[in-house]
Each structure stands twice: as structure tokens, then as C-alpha cells.
PDB file of C-alpha atoms in Angstrom:
ATOM      1  CA  MET U   1      88.660-117.675  80.666  1.00  0.00           C
ATOM      2  CA  THR U   2      86.417-120.716  80.854  1.00  0.00           C
ATOM      3  CA  LYS U   3      82.659-120.549  81.485  1.00  0.00           C
ATOM      4  CA  GLU U   4      83.271-121.818  85.006  1.00  0.00           C
ATOM      5  CA  GLU U   5      85.902-119.153  85.711  1.00  0.00           C
ATOM      6  CA  LEU U   6      83.589-116.428  84.449  1.00  0.00           C
ATOM      7  CA  MET U   7      80.753-117.717  86.622  1.00  0.00           C
ATOM      8  CA  ARG U   8      83.057-117.925  89.637  1.00  0.00           C
ATOM      9  CA  ARG U   9      83.889-114.251  89.044  1.00  0.00           C
ATOM     10  CA  ALA U  10      80.168-113.369  89.012  1.00  0.00           C
ATOM     11  CA  ILE U  11      79.667-115.345  92.221  1.00  0.00           C
ATOM     12  CA  LEU U  12      82.635-113.606  93.882  1.00  0.00           C
ATOM     13  CA  LEU U  13      81.154-110.235  92.890  1.00  0.00           C
ATOM     14  CA  SER U  14      77.876-111.248  94.556  1.00  0.00           C
ATOM     15  CA  VAL U  15      79.668-112.130  97.792  1.00  0.00           C
ATOM     16  CA  GLU U  16      81.680-108.898  97.720  1.00  0.00           C
ATOM     17  CA  SER U  17      78.460-106.969  97.112  1.00  0.00           C
ATOM     18  CA  VAL U  18      76.904-108.331 100.295  1.00  0.00           C
ATOM     19  CA  ARG U  19      80.024-107.394 102.248  1.00  0.00           C
ATOM     20  CA  LYS U  20      79.921-103.775 101.054  1.00  0.00           C
ATOM     21  CA  GLY U  21      76.184-103.304 101.659  1.00  0.00           C
ATOM     22  CA  GLY U  22      74.692-104.267  98.310  1.00  0.00           C
ATOM     23  CA  GLY U  23      72.421-107.107  97.332  1.00  0.00           C
ATOM     24  CA  PRO U  24      73.730-110.663  96.808  1.00  0.00           C
ATOM     25  CA  PHE U  25      74.039-110.489  93.031  1.00  0.00           C
ATOM     26  CA  GLY U  26      76.967-110.219  90.624  1.00  0.00           C
ATOM     27  CA  ALA U  27      77.335-110.309  86.843  1.00  0.00           C
ATOM     28  CA  VAL U  28      80.024-110.526  84.177  1.00  0.00           C
ATOM     29  CA  ILE U  29      79.723-109.878  80.445  1.00  0.00           C
ATOM     30  CA  ALA U  30      82.327-111.595  78.328  1.00  0.00           C
ATOM     31  CA  ARG U  31      83.173-112.050  74.667  1.00  0.00           C
ATOM     32  CA  ASN U  32      85.238-115.032  73.593  1.00  0.00           C
ATOM     33  CA  GLY U  33      86.150-115.723  77.219  1.00  0.00           C
ATOM     34  CA  GLU U  34      87.411-112.182  77.864  1.00  0.00           C
ATOM     35  CA  ILE U  35      85.666-109.995  80.434  1.00  0.00           C
ATOM     36  CA  ILE U  36      84.178-106.848  78.882  1.00  0.00           C
ATOM     37  CA  ALA U  37      82.442-105.594  82.035  1.00  0.00           C
ATOM     38  CA  GLU U  38      81.427-106.715  85.500  1.00  0.00           C
ATOM     39  CA  GLY U  39      79.217-105.397  88.237  1.00  0.00           C
ATOM     40  CA  SER U  40      77.146-106.126  91.284  1.00  0.00           C
ATOM     41  CA  ASN U  41      73.845-105.108  92.803  1.00  0.00           C
ATOM     42  CA  SER U  42      73.961-101.604  94.243  1.00  0.00           C
ATOM     43  CA  VAL U  43      70.249-100.835  94.688  1.00  0.00           C
ATOM     44  CA  THR U  44      70.607 -99.840  98.342  1.00  0.00           C
ATOM     45  CA  ILE U  45      74.023 -98.228  97.916  1.00  0.00           C
ATOM     46  CA  GLU U  46      72.928 -95.954  95.051  1.00  0.00           C
ATOM     47  CA  CYS U  47      69.251 -95.679  96.086  1.00  0.00           C
ATOM     48  CA  ASP U  48      68.414 -96.851  92.550  1.00  0.00           C
ATOM     49  CA  PRO U  49      65.904 -99.689  92.082  1.00  0.00           C
ATOM     50  CA  THR U  50      67.315-100.355  88.595  1.00  0.00           C
ATOM     51  CA  ALA U  51      70.907-100.845  89.837  1.00  0.00           C
ATOM     52  CA  HIS U  52      70.726-104.619  89.536  1.00  0.00           C
ATOM     53  CA  ALA U  53      73.940-106.452  88.710  1.00  0.00           C
ATOM     54  CA  GLU U  54      72.860-107.337  85.163  1.00  0.00           C
ATOM     55  CA  VAL U  55      71.633-103.842  84.244  1.00  0.00           C
ATOM     56  CA  SER U  56      74.719-102.176  85.732  1.00  0.00           C
ATOM     57  CA  THR U  57      76.987-104.580  83.865  1.00  0.00           C
ATOM     58  CA  ILE U  58      75.143-104.049  80.577  1.00  0.00           C
ATOM     59  CA  ARG U  59      75.604-100.288  80.992  1.00  0.00           C
ATOM     60  CA  LYS U  60      79.337-100.733  81.583  1.00  0.00           C
ATOM     61  CA  ALA U  61      79.720-103.139  78.638  1.00  0.00           C
ATOM     62  CA  THR U  62      77.943-100.845  76.175  1.00  0.00           C
ATOM     63  CA  LYS U  63      80.162 -97.960  77.255  1.00  0.00           C
ATOM     64  CA  ALA U  64      83.295-100.092  76.966  1.00  0.00           C
ATOM     65  CA  LEU U  65      82.382-101.288  73.485  1.00  0.00           C
ATOM     66  CA  GLY U  66      80.755 -98.074  72.275  1.00  0.00           C
ATOM     67  CA  THR U  67      77.576 -99.808  71.123  1.00  0.00           C
ATOM     68  CA  PHE U  68      74.088-100.613  72.381  1.00  0.00           C
ATOM     69  CA  ASP U  69      74.240-104.020  70.675  1.00  0.00           C
ATOM     70  CA  LEU U  70      76.082-106.672  72.690  1.00  0.00           C
ATOM     71  CA  GLU U  71      75.672-109.438  70.136  1.00  0.00           C
ATOM     72  CA  GLY U  72      78.650-111.762  70.377  1.00  0.00           C
ATOM     73  CA  CYS U  73      78.742-111.417  74.169  1.00  0.00           C
ATOM     74  CA  GLU U  74      77.414-113.630  76.942  1.00  0.00           C
ATOM     75  CA  ILE U  75      76.315-112.772  80.468  1.00  0.00           C
ATOM     76  CA  TYR U  76      77.251-114.751  83.566  1.00  0.00           C
ATOM     77  CA  THR U  77      75.095-113.867  86.525  1.00  0.00           C
ATOM     78  CA  SER U  78      75.077-115.252  90.023  1.00  0.00           C
ATOM     79  CA  CYS U  79      71.279-115.626  89.928  1.00  0.00           C
ATOM     80  CA  GLU U  80      68.563-116.152  87.335  1.00  0.00           C
ATOM     81  CA  PRO U  81      67.688-112.662  86.057  1.00  0.00           C
ATOM     82  CA  CYS U  82      64.571-110.898  87.316  1.00  0.00           C
ATOM     83  CA  PRO U  83      62.018-109.715  84.723  1.00  0.00           C
ATOM     84  CA  MET U  84      63.620-106.260  84.424  1.00  0.00           C
ATOM     85  CA  CYS U  85      67.083-107.703  83.884  1.00  0.00           C
ATOM     86  CA  LEU U  86      65.819-110.350  81.507  1.00  0.00           C
ATOM     87  CA  GLY U  87      64.227-107.606  79.426  1.00  0.00           C
ATOM     88  CA  ALA U  88      67.478-105.628  79.434  1.00  0.00           C
ATOM     89  CA  ILE U  89      69.419-108.724  78.361  1.00  0.00           C
ATOM     90  CA  TYR U  90      67.086-109.222  75.398  1.00  0.00           C
ATOM     91  CA  TRP U  91      67.263-105.540  74.419  1.00  0.00           C
ATOM     92  CA  ALA U  92      71.074-105.672  74.613  1.00  0.00           C
ATOM     93  CA  HIS U  93      71.074-108.726  72.277  1.00  0.00           C
ATOM     94  CA  LEU U  94      73.364-110.782  74.483  1.00  0.00           C
ATOM     95  CA  ASP U  95      73.857-114.237  72.945  1.00  0.00           C
ATOM     96  CA  LYS U  96      73.456-116.398  76.036  1.00  0.00           C
ATOM     97  CA  ILE U  97      72.642-116.261  79.742  1.00  0.00           C
ATOM     98  CA  TYR U  98      74.462-118.386  82.294  1.00  0.00           C
ATOM     99  CA  TYR U  99      73.202-118.258  85.881  1.00  0.00           C
ATOM    100  CA  ALA U 100      74.050-120.025  89.144  1.00  0.00           C
ATOM    101  CA  ASN U 101      71.224-119.613  91.673  1.00  0.00           C
ATOM    102  CA  ASP U 102      67.704-119.833  90.276  1.00  0.00           C
ATOM    103  CA  ARG U 103      64.682-117.689  91.093  1.00  0.00           C
ATOM    104  CA  LYS U 104      63.471-120.195  93.703  1.00  0.00           C
ATOM    105  CA  ASP U 105      66.782-119.787  95.536  1.00  0.00           C
ATOM    106  CA  ALA U 106      66.283-116.011  95.409  1.00  0.00           C
ATOM    107  CA  ALA U 107      62.687-116.289  96.658  1.00  0.00           C
ATOM    108  CA  ALA U 108      63.891-118.355  99.613  1.00  0.00           C
ATOM    109  CA  ILE U 109      65.900-115.346 100.882  1.00  0.00           C
ATOM    110  CA  GLY U 110      63.224-112.726 100.172  1.00  0.00           C
ATOM    111  CA  PHE U 111      63.815-111.837  96.506  1.00  0.00           C
ATOM    112  CA  ASP U 112      60.597-113.226  95.021  1.00  0.00           C
ATOM    113  CA  ASP U 113      59.886-111.909  91.517  1.00  0.00           C
ATOM    114  CA  ASP U 114      57.124-114.384  90.666  1.00  0.00           C
ATOM    115  CA  PHE U 115      54.444-111.746  91.256  1.00  0.00           C
ATOM    116  CA  ILE U 116      55.911-109.715  88.362  1.00  0.00           C
ATOM    117  CA  TYR U 117      55.969-112.715  86.034  1.00  0.00           C
ATOM    118  CA  GLU U 118      52.314-113.333  86.973  1.00  0.00           C
ATOM    119  CA  GLU U 119      51.375-109.703  86.272  1.00  0.00           C
ATOM    120  CA  PHE U 120      52.738-109.947  82.714  1.00  0.00           C
ATOM    121  CA  ALA U 121      50.104-112.538  81.845  1.00  0.00           C
ATOM    122  CA  LEU U 122      47.252-110.250  82.932  1.00  0.00           C
ATOM    123  CA  LYS U 123      45.475-107.561  80.917  1.00  0.00           C
ATOM    124  CA  PRO U 124      46.638-104.094  82.034  1.00  0.00           C
ATOM    125  CA  GLU U 125      43.289-103.380  83.677  1.00  0.00           C
ATOM    126  CA  ASP U 126      43.601-106.558  85.792  1.00  0.00           C
ATOM    127  CA  ARG U 127      47.082-105.811  87.161  1.00  0.00           C
ATOM    128  CA  LYS U 128      47.763-104.694  90.722  1.00  0.00           C
ATOM    129  CA  LYS U 129      49.389-101.468  89.497  1.00  0.00           C
ATOM    130  CA  PRO U 130      46.645 -99.396  87.875  1.00  0.00           C
ATOM    131  CA  SER U 131      47.379 -98.041  84.438  1.00  0.00           C
ATOM    132  CA  GLU U 132      45.359 -96.116  81.907  1.00  0.00           C
ATOM    133  CA  ILE U 133      45.902 -94.863  78.384  1.00  0.00           C
ATOM    134  CA  LEU U 134      46.170 -91.068  78.298  1.00  0.00           C
ATOM    135  CA  LEU U 135      46.667 -88.769  75.260  1.00  0.00           C
ATOM    136  CA  ARG U 136      47.420 -91.643  72.883  1.00  0.00           C
ATOM    137  CA  ASP U 137      46.498 -89.671  69.751  1.00  0.00           C
ATOM    138  CA  GLU U 138      48.958 -86.927  70.667  1.00  0.00           C
ATOM    139  CA  ALA U 139      51.693 -89.414  71.506  1.00  0.00           C
ATOM    140  CA  LEU U 140      51.332 -91.169  68.130  1.00  0.00           C
ATOM    141  CA  MET U 141      52.994 -88.134  66.504  1.00  0.00           C
ATOM    142  CA  ALA U 142      56.428 -89.308  67.659  1.00  0.00           C
ATOM    143  CA  PHE U 143      55.723 -92.814  66.322  1.00  0.00           C
ATOM    144  CA  ARG U 144      54.652 -91.428  62.925  1.00  0.00           C
ATOM    145  CA  GLU U 145      57.796 -89.298  62.730  1.00  0.00           C
ATOM    146  CA  TRP U 146      59.951 -92.289  63.676  1.00  0.00           C
ATOM    147  CA  GLU U 147      58.264 -94.448  61.055  1.00  0.00           C
ATOM    148  CA  GLN U 148      58.901 -91.845  58.326  1.00  0.00           C
ATOM    149  CA  LYS U 149      62.455 -91.016  59.379  1.00  0.00           C
ATOM    150  CA  ASP U 150      64.968 -92.141  56.735  1.00  0.00           C
ATOM    151  CA  ASP U 151      68.134 -91.784  58.815  1.00  0.00           C
ATOM    152  CA  LYS U 152      67.020 -93.565  62.007  1.00  0.00           C
ATOM    153  CA  THR U 153      69.242 -95.999  63.845  1.00  0.00           C
ATOM    154  CA  GLU U 154      67.151 -99.099  64.497  1.00  0.00           C
ATOM    155  CA  TYR U 155      67.681-101.151  67.615  1.00  0.00           C
TER     156      TYR U 155
END
């Protein structure tokens, strides 16, 4: 399939999502023009705030391919990814992101993620969500064990 056909599929998934009660977002992961996985936003359907189209599609693609590394694949998403999805895309090692609507288009209909992007630039103590370090010394044990582990699978 061409890039345009793959994007049209993501857009169609976003429209279908709205019609079945989900959010207006769809995504397709493809490798060499072949669809590996596709999905749509089901936050309200599944009562899961992480059930964004991109994250759901990444989960399906990793299962289909039997790997957590999606290098060699591209994602086509009906809208510019939010910060959570962008992070997931980087962790999945997808090669490229194609998107149709941008985050300003999403903000215009009530999906404004700019406040999260702004929070990233702040020190943790200056963010709107309070956070505090707790039991760091105890938690470092797992990091030390990971660092010394000879048979770990890096990702």
C-alpha cells in the first residue's frame, strides 16, 4: 500500500471510532507498505486512559511480530501523537511517524495536550502534579542488580 492509502486507513479508523463511541483517532503500523496492526482510540469504551490509538496499535503490532522492537515499521496516525503516544513510539523504535491532523486541530475540538508538553520543561517540584522522591536508596537495589546482570535483554 502507498503512504496515502495507509493514512486513509488510519483516518477511516478514526471516523469509525467516533461512530462506535470512541475518540476521533486511528492508527496503522506498517512495514514495507503492509499493515502489521491497526487500532483506534477506545479510552471511553474500555475505561482506560492509555487506550489511545497509537498505544493500542503498538501493542497489537508487537504481539503480531513477537517483539518489543518495531524497527523497520512506520506508524500512520490520524492526528499528531500526544506526549504519551510519542513516548511509546520512541520506545517501540518505530522508524517514522506520519500524521494527518496536528495538535492544534486536536486542541480546537477539546483535546489540548500543550499543558503536558509545558510540564515536561519544568522541574518536578514546579509541576502541577506534586511528586516526591521516596525510598530511593531501597529502590536502587533493582538498578544495581540490572546493571550487574549478564543475561539481560536490553531495550
